GROMACS .gro file of C-alpha atoms in nm:
model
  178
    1UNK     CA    1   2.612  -0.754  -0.588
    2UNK     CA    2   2.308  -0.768  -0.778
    3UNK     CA    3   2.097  -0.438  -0.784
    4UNK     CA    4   1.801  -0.364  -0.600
    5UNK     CA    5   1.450  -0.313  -0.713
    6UNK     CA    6   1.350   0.052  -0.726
    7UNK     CA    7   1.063  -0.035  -0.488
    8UNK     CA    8   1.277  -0.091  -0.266
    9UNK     CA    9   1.396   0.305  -0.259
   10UNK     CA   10   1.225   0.389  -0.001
   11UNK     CA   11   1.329   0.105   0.264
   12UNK     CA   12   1.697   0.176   0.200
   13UNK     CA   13   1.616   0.526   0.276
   14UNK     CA   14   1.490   0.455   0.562
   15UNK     CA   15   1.694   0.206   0.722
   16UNK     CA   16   1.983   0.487   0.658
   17UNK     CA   17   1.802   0.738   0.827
   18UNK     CA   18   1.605   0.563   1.162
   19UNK     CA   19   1.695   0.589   1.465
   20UNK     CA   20   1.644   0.306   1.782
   21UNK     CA   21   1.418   0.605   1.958
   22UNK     CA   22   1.180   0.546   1.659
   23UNK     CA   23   1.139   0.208   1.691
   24UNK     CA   24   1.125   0.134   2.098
   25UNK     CA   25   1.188   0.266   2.415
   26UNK     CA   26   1.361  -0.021   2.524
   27UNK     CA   27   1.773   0.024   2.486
   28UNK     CA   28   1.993  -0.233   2.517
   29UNK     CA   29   2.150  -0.236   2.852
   30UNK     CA   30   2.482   0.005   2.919
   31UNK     CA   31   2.632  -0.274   3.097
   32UNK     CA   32   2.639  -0.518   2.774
   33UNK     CA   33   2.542  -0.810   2.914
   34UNK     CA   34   2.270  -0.890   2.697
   35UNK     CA   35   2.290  -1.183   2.433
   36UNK     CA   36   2.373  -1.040   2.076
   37UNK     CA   37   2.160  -1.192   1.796
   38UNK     CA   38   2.037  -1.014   1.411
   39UNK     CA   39   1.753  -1.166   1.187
   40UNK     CA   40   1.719  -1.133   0.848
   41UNK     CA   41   1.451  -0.906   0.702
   42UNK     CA   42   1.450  -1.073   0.375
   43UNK     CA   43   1.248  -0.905   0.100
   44UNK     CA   44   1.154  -1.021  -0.220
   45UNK     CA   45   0.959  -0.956  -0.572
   46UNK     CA   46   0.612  -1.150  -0.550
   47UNK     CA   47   0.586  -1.415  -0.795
   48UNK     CA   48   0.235  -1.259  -0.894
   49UNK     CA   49   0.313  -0.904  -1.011
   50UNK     CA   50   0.448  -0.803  -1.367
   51UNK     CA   51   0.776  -0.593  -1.377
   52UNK     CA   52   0.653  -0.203  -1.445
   53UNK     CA   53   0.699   0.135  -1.405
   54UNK     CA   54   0.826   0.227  -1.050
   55UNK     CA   55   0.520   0.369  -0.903
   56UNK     CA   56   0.495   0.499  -0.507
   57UNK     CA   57   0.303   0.252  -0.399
   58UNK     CA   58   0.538  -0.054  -0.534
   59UNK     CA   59   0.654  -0.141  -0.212
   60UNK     CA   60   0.269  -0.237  -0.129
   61UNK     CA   61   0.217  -0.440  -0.439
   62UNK     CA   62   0.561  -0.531  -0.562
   63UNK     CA   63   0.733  -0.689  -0.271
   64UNK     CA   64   0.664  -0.962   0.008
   65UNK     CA   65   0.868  -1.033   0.294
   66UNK     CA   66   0.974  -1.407   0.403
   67UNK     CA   67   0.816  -1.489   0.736
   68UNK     CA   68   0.886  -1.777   0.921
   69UNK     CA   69   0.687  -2.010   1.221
   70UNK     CA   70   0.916  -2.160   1.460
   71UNK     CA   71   0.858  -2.505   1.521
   72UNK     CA   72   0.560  -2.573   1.740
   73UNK     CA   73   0.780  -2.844   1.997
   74UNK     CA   74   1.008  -2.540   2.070
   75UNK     CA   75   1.085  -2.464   2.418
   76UNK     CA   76   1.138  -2.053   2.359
   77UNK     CA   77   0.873  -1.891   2.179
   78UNK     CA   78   0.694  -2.209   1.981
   79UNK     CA   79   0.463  -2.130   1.673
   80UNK     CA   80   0.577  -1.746   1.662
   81UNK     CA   81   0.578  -1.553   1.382
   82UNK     CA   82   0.940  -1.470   1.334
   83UNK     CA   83   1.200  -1.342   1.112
   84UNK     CA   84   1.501  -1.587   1.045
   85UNK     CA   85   1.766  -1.562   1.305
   86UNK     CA   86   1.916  -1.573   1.589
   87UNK     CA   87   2.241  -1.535   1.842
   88UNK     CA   88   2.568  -1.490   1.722
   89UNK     CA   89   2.893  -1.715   1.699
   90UNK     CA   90   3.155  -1.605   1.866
   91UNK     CA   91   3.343  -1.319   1.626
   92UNK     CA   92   3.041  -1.291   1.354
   93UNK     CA   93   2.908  -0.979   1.224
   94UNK     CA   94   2.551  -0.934   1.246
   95UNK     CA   95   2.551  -0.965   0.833
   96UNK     CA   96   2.725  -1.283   0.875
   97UNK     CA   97   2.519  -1.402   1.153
   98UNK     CA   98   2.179  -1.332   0.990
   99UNK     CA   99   2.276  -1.492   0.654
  100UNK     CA  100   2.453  -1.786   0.835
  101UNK     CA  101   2.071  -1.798   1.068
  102UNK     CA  102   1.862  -1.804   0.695
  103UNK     CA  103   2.062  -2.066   0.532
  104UNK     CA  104   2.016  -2.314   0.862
  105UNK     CA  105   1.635  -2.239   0.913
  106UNK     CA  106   1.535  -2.212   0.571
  107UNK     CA  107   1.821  -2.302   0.371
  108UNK     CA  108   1.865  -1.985   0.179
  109UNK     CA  109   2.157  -1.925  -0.034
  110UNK     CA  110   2.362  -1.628   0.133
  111UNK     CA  111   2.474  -1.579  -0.210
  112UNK     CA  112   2.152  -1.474  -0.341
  113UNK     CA  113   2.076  -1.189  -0.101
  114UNK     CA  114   2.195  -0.875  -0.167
  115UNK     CA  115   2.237  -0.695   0.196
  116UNK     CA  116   2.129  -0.293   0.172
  117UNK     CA  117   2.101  -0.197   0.542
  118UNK     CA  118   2.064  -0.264   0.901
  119UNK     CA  119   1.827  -0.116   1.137
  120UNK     CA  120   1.913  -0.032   1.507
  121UNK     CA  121   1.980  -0.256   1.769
  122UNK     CA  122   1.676  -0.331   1.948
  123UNK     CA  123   1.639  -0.506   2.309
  124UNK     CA  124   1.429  -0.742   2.342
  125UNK     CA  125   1.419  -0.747   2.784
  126UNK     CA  126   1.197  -1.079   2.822
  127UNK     CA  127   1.539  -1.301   2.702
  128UNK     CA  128   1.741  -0.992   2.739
  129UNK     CA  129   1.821  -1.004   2.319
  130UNK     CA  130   1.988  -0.722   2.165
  131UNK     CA  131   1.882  -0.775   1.805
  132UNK     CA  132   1.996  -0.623   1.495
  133UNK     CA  133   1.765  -0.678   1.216
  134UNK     CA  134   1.999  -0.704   0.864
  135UNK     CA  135   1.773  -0.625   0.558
  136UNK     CA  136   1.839  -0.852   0.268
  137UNK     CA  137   1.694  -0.896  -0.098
  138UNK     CA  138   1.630  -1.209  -0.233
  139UNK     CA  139   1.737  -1.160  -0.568
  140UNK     CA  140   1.780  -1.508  -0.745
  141UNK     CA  141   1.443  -1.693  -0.636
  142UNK     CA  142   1.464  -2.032  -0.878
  143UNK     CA  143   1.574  -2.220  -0.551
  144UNK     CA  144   1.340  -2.337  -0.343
  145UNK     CA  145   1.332  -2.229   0.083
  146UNK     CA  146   1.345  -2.519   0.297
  147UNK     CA  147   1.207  -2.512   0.648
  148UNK     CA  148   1.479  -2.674   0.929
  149UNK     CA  149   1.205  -2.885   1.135
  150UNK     CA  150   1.418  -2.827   1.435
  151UNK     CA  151   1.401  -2.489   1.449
  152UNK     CA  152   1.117  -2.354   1.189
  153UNK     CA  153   0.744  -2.524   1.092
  154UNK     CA  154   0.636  -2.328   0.806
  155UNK     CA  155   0.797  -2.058   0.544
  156UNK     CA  156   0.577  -1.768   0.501
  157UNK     CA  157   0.575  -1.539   0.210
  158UNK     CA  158   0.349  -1.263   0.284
  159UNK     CA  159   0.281  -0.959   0.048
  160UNK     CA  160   0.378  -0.612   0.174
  161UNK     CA  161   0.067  -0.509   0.078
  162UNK     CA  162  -0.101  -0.728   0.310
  163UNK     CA  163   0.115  -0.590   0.621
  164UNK     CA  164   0.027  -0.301   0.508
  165UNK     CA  165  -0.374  -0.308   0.529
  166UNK     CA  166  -0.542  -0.142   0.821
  167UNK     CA  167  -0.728  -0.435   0.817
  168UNK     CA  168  -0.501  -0.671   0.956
  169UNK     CA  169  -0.398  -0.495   1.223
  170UNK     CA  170  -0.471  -0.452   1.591
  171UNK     CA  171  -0.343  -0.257   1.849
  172UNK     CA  172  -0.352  -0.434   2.219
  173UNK     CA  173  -0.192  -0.260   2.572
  174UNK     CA  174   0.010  -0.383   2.815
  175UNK     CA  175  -0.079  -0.380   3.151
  176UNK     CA  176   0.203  -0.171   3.230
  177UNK     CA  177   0.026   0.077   2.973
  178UNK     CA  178   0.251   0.064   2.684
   0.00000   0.00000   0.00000
C-alpha cells in the first residue's frame, strides 16, 4: 500500500475516532431491513500545489476530493452531487463495494487507492440506505477518470479548500425543524 500524504493526518484521525451520533441523528433501523450501500470518499493531491512542508492547514490547500453528478436522465436523485457508490452485491465488504462502485462510475483503478478508514454507517430514511462512506486516496493519478453516462454526467474535482470556505456554504431548515 502506498503511503499517505501527511495532510491527510488529521482525516485518518478522525475517521478512527467519530462516532454516528456526530454525524446524524438518524440510525439505521434495529430491524435491518434497510438496503446496505458505501461510497467512496476519494481524496487526492491537487494538481496545482507544490509538495512542501506539512503545514496545519494542508488539508485546505493540499488536497481535493473527487465529486461526482449523477446523470441528469436518472430516475433516483438526477444531477446530484454525489460521492461514487452505491448498494452492495450480495457478500461484498463495504471496501470492496465502494472500490468496485468507483471503477464502474468513473472507472478508477481500485489499485490506485490506498483505503485508510471508514466512517459510521449512516441512514439515509428517504430510500431507507444505510451507507458506509470508505475513505480512499488516490495515489497514482497519471490515469485519467472516466464518467459511466449511465450512471454519472460529470467528474468533479473540487479543492478542500473550497469546501472549506464559509463562503460557500448555507445552512437551510427543514420543516420538521432540523
Amino acid at each position: 500500500a502506498e503511503e499517505l500524504p501527511r495532510w491527510l493526518d488529521p482525516v485518518r484521525a478522525a475517521a478512527e475516532s467519530i462516532t454516528v451520533h456526530e454525524l446524524t441523528r438518524f440510525m439505521p433501523p434495529e430491524d435491518g431491513d434497510a438496503r446496505r450501500g458505501a461510497v467512496l470518499m476519494v481524496f487526492a493531491d491537487r494538481d496545482d500545489v507544490a509538495d512542501g512542508a506539512a503545514t496545519p492547514d494542508d488539508l485546505a490547500h493540499r488536497g481535493e476530493l473527487i465529486l461526482t453528478e449523477r446523470a441528469h436522465h436518472m430516475r433516483s436523485q438526477p444531477g446530484q452531487v454525489s460521492f461514487p457508490g452505491g448498494s452492495l452485491d450480495e457478500g461484498e465488504t463495504v471496501v470492496e463495494g465502494a472500490l468496485r462502485e468507483a471503477q464502474e462510475e468513473i472507472a478508477l483503478d481500485p489499485g490506485c487507492v490506498t483505503v485508510f478508514g471508514e466512517l459510521p454507517e449512516l441512514w439515509l430514511p428517504p430510500t431507507n440506505f444505510a451507507v458506509t462512506p470508505v475513505l480512499g486516496y488516490w495515489h497514482d493519478r497519471r490515469a485519467d477518470l472516466v464518467e459511466s453516462p449511465d450512471e454519472v454526467h460529470a467528474i468533479h474535482r473540487v479543492a478542500i479548500e473550497e469546501l472549506m470556505d464559509p463562503e460557500w456554504r448555507i445552512n437551510v431548515r427543514h420543516p420538521s425543524g432540523w
